[in-house]
Tab-separated table of C-alpha atoms in Angstrom:
chain	number	residue	atom	x	y	z
A	1	UNK	CA	0.000	0.000	0.000
A	2	UNK	CA	2.017	2.926	-1.293
A	3	UNK	CA	-1.052	4.962	-2.240
A	4	UNK	CA	-1.915	5.947	1.345
A	5	UNK	CA	1.468	7.618	1.877
A	6	UNK	CA	1.367	9.231	-1.573
A	7	UNK	CA	-2.074	10.722	-0.845
A	8	UNK	CA	-0.788	12.044	2.484
A	9	UNK	CA	2.551	13.538	1.434
A	10	UNK	CA	2.557	14.115	-2.353
A	11	UNK	CA	-1.094	13.959	-3.497
A	12	UNK	CA	-0.522	16.246	-6.484
A	13	UNK	CA	1.664	13.565	-8.085
A	14	UNK	CA	-1.293	11.195	-8.361
A	15	UNK	CA	-2.905	13.717	-10.711
A	16	UNK	CA	0.321	13.923	-12.696
A	17	UNK	CA	0.429	10.131	-13.052
A	18	UNK	CA	-3.224	10.088	-14.132
A	19	UNK	CA	-2.321	12.670	-16.770
A	20	UNK	CA	0.574	10.541	-18.026
A	21	UNK	CA	-1.727	7.520	-18.299
A	22	UNK	CA	-4.507	9.459	-20.019
A	23	UNK	CA	-2.113	11.214	-22.397
A	24	UNK	CA	-0.214	8.075	-23.358
A	25	UNK	CA	-3.188	5.734	-23.515
A	26	UNK	CA	-1.333	3.312	-21.230
A	27	UNK	CA	-3.202	1.632	-18.384
A	28	UNK	CA	-3.012	3.652	-15.158
A	29	UNK	CA	-1.752	0.689	-13.100
A	30	UNK	CA	1.084	0.136	-15.578
A	31	UNK	CA	2.123	3.798	-15.340
A	32	UNK	CA	1.950	3.620	-11.542
A	33	UNK	CA	4.172	0.523	-11.540
A	34	UNK	CA	6.588	2.424	-13.801
A	35	UNK	CA	7.182	4.837	-10.895
A	36	UNK	CA	8.212	2.043	-8.507
A	37	UNK	CA	11.627	1.025	-9.826
A	38	UNK	CA	13.355	0.881	-6.452
A	39	UNK	CA	10.350	-0.745	-4.796
A	40	UNK	CA	10.380	-3.408	-7.522
A	41	UNK	CA	13.995	-4.254	-6.671
A	42	UNK	CA	13.157	-4.640	-2.974
A	43	UNK	CA	9.917	-6.599	-3.421
A	44	UNK	CA	11.115	-9.093	-6.009
A	45	UNK	CA	13.993	-11.481	-6.562
A	46	UNK	CA	15.437	-9.221	-9.250
A	47	UNK	CA	19.167	-8.698	-8.601
A	48	UNK	CA	20.614	-5.510	-10.027
A	49	UNK	CA	24.190	-4.198	-9.951
A	50	UNK	CA	24.092	-0.733	-8.407
A	51	UNK	CA	27.011	1.555	-9.053
A	52	UNK	CA	25.746	5.100	-8.361
A	53	UNK	CA	28.007	7.520	-6.475
A	54	UNK	CA	27.118	10.937	-5.042
A	55	UNK	CA	29.237	13.767	-3.654
A	56	UNK	CA	28.400	17.052	-1.979
A	57	UNK	CA	30.561	20.003	-0.891
A	58	UNK	CA	29.409	22.805	1.401
A	59	UNK	CA	29.606	26.437	0.307
A	60	UNK	CA	32.895	28.231	0.958
A	61	UNK	CA	34.252	31.707	0.233
A	62	UNK	CA	35.588	30.335	-3.051
A	63	UNK	CA	32.639	28.346	-4.444
A	64	UNK	CA	28.905	27.713	-3.975
A	65	UNK	CA	27.532	24.513	-2.490
A	66	UNK	CA	28.040	21.658	-4.955
A	67	UNK	CA	26.117	18.378	-5.299
A	68	UNK	CA	26.235	15.763	-8.029
A	69	UNK	CA	26.254	12.085	-8.919
A	70	UNK	CA	26.653	9.530	-11.641
A	71	UNK	CA	23.300	7.853	-12.323
A	72	UNK	CA	23.836	4.252	-13.413
A	73	UNK	CA	20.342	3.487	-14.621
A	74	UNK	CA	19.305	0.103	-16.079
A	75	UNK	CA	20.364	-0.559	-19.668
A	76	UNK	CA	16.779	-0.502	-20.873
A	77	UNK	CA	16.627	3.213	-19.926
A	78	UNK	CA	19.643	4.086	-22.071
A	79	UNK	CA	18.854	6.471	-24.882
A	80	UNK	CA	15.670	7.635	-23.177
A	81	UNK	CA	17.157	9.976	-20.569
A	82	UNK	CA	15.079	13.141	-20.374
A	83	UNK	CA	15.300	16.380	-18.401
A	84	UNK	CA	11.979	18.007	-17.527
A	85	UNK	CA	11.739	21.730	-16.809
A	86	UNK	CA	8.727	21.918	-14.504
A	87	UNK	CA	6.909	25.134	-13.633
A	88	UNK	CA	4.161	24.439	-11.114
A	89	UNK	CA	0.963	26.423	-10.594
A	90	UNK	CA	2.507	28.293	-7.662
A	91	UNK	CA	5.520	29.323	-9.752
A	92	UNK	CA	7.976	26.772	-8.351
A	93	UNK	CA	10.533	25.693	-10.929
A	94	UNK	CA	12.618	22.548	-11.041
A	95	UNK	CA	14.767	20.538	-13.428
A	96	UNK	CA	14.195	16.791	-13.100
A	97	UNK	CA	16.147	13.932	-14.666
A	98	UNK	CA	13.776	11.186	-15.736
A	99	UNK	CA	12.762	8.795	-18.485
A	100	UNK	CA	9.500	9.025	-20.466
A	101	UNK	CA	6.437	8.269	-18.353
A	102	UNK	CA	8.305	8.599	-15.041
A	103	UNK	CA	7.835	11.456	-12.556
A	104	UNK	CA	11.534	11.770	-11.732
A	105	UNK	CA	14.798	10.107	-10.746
A	106	UNK	CA	16.795	13.060	-9.405
A	107	UNK	CA	16.773	16.818	-9.797
A	108	UNK	CA	17.140	20.358	-8.511
A	109	UNK	CA	14.846	23.307	-7.913
A	110	UNK	CA	15.187	27.070	-7.978
A	111	UNK	CA	14.611	27.187	-4.198
A	112	UNK	CA	17.525	26.126	-4.276
A	113	UNK	CA	17.215	22.453	-3.289
A	114	UNK	CA	18.700	19.428	-5.041
A	115	UNK	CA	18.443	15.680	-4.471
A	116	UNK	CA	20.645	12.773	-5.534
A	117	UNK	CA	19.863	9.115	-4.804
A	118	UNK	CA	21.764	5.914	-4.063
A	119	UNK	CA	19.755	2.737	-3.498
A	120	UNK	CA	20.710	0.820	-0.336
A	121	UNK	CA	19.495	-2.739	-0.869
A	122	UNK	CA	20.954	-3.829	2.481
A	123	UNK	CA	18.493	-1.730	4.519
A	124	UNK	CA	14.949	-2.458	5.690
A	125	UNK	CA	12.093	-1.851	3.278
A	126	UNK	CA	8.322	-1.894	3.644
A	127	UNK	CA	5.329	-2.752	1.488
A	128	UNK	CA	3.901	0.645	2.363
A	129	UNK	CA	5.306	4.140	2.755
A	130	UNK	CA	6.429	6.739	0.233
A	131	UNK	CA	8.278	5.362	-2.830
A	132	UNK	CA	11.599	6.857	-3.893
A	133	UNK	CA	10.414	8.731	-6.994
A	134	UNK	CA	7.706	10.461	-4.943
A	135	UNK	CA	10.277	11.383	-2.295
A	136	UNK	CA	12.473	12.938	-4.992
A	137	UNK	CA	9.648	15.154	-6.202
A	138	UNK	CA	8.555	15.871	-2.627
A	139	UNK	CA	12.054	17.056	-1.717
A	140	UNK	CA	12.076	19.373	-4.726
A	141	UNK	CA	8.895	21.059	-3.479
A	142	UNK	CA	10.636	22.191	-0.289
A	143	UNK	CA	11.832	25.776	0.079
A	144	UNK	CA	15.237	25.165	1.678
A	145	UNK	CA	17.801	22.582	2.703
A	146	UNK	CA	16.325	22.566	6.202
A	147	UNK	CA	12.797	21.913	4.910
A	148	UNK	CA	14.056	19.123	2.646
A	149	UNK	CA	15.918	17.498	5.543
A	150	UNK	CA	12.828	17.741	7.750
A	151	UNK	CA	10.678	16.264	4.965
A	152	UNK	CA	12.909	13.163	4.908
A	153	UNK	CA	12.451	12.780	8.663
A	154	UNK	CA	8.672	13.090	8.762
A	155	UNK	CA	7.687	10.747	5.927
A	156	UNK	CA	7.475	6.926	5.996
A	157	UNK	CA	10.090	5.403	3.689
A	158	UNK	CA	9.209	2.422	1.510
A	159	UNK	CA	12.761	1.608	0.377
A	160	UNK	CA	16.331	1.811	1.597
A	161	UNK	CA	17.925	4.814	-0.035
A	162	UNK	CA	20.575	7.455	0.547
A	163	UNK	CA	19.415	10.964	-0.299
A	164	UNK	CA	22.124	13.544	-0.821
A	165	UNK	CA	20.357	16.879	-0.321
A	166	UNK	CA	21.892	20.106	-1.562
A	167	UNK	CA	20.970	23.595	-0.398
A	168	UNK	CA	22.202	27.135	-0.753
A	169	UNK	CA	24.946	26.757	1.861
A	170	UNK	CA	25.339	23.078	2.694
A	171	UNK	CA	24.921	19.511	1.508
A	172	UNK	CA	23.839	16.529	3.623
A	173	UNK	CA	23.773	12.774	3.051
A	174	UNK	CA	20.918	10.860	4.696
A	175	UNK	CA	20.609	7.087	4.849
A	176	UNK	CA	16.896	6.266	5.039
A	177	UNK	CA	15.099	2.978	5.499
A	178	UNK	CA	11.686	1.810	6.649
A	179	UNK	CA	12.973	1.779	10.231
A	180	UNK	CA	15.791	4.339	10.546
A	181	UNK	CA	17.261	7.622	9.273
A	182	UNK	CA	20.862	8.695	9.878
A	183	UNK	CA	23.117	11.387	8.451
A	184	UNK	CA	26.544	10.415	7.139
A	185	UNK	CA	29.553	12.738	7.387
A	186	UNK	CA	33.029	11.295	6.821
A	187	UNK	CA	34.241	13.039	9.995
A	188	UNK	CA	32.994	15.673	12.445
A	189	UNK	CA	32.529	19.112	10.857
A	190	UNK	CA	33.543	17.743	7.445
A	191	UNK	CA	32.800	20.348	4.743
A	192	UNK	CA	31.870	17.599	2.286
A	193	UNK	CA	30.062	14.258	2.134
A	194	UNK	CA	29.673	11.387	-0.300
A	195	UNK	CA	27.905	8.066	-0.754
A	196	UNK	CA	27.582	4.944	-2.883
A	197	UNK	CA	25.243	1.946	-2.648
A	198	UNK	CA	26.461	0.676	0.716
A	199	UNK	CA	25.174	1.890	4.115
A	200	UNK	CA	27.851	3.569	6.212
A	201	UNK	CA	26.034	4.512	9.435
A	202	UNK	CA	22.790	2.513	9.386
A	203	UNK	CA	22.406	-1.191	10.049
A	204	UNK	CA	18.681	-1.625	9.382
């Protein structure tokens, strides 16, 4: 049951998915399943080699805050990578990396807030909660780094995932699972952070 959490935390995305289904002529349930890539990995016996890496550097006197990653998507996505420029009804703007029919894999907003993702298959998952793609878009609707961080802490997570959140002044790396959330910094007061597909501070 992912729908309950979606209705609670990102209800506007259900309308977007309905629009994708109506516009494409593809069954709504198929389009909904298309959004659940990470949840598919956790809830099936499908084994996938994950090789994404993220890095973030806090703002200094010499450069702005920096966040980025390599996105090693499945081979069947290759050639279909798309960047959406979204302007919402309230004027919010964001740039979202995706593939056709999908609401988003990673992205950044004009707030400024950015989000990068690394799946953590070793962590606890649930058959309910907010799926990763909805969390990505939910993060991008926040107005600041602090709001994005708080959003990660108040939602139920369906899948194990590290979210590297970028803001105007700082970048944070948050390991999230169905049962725990923890921030990773390589050492106290480190002005940078990074992550791959292996949990560093969370065991469940």
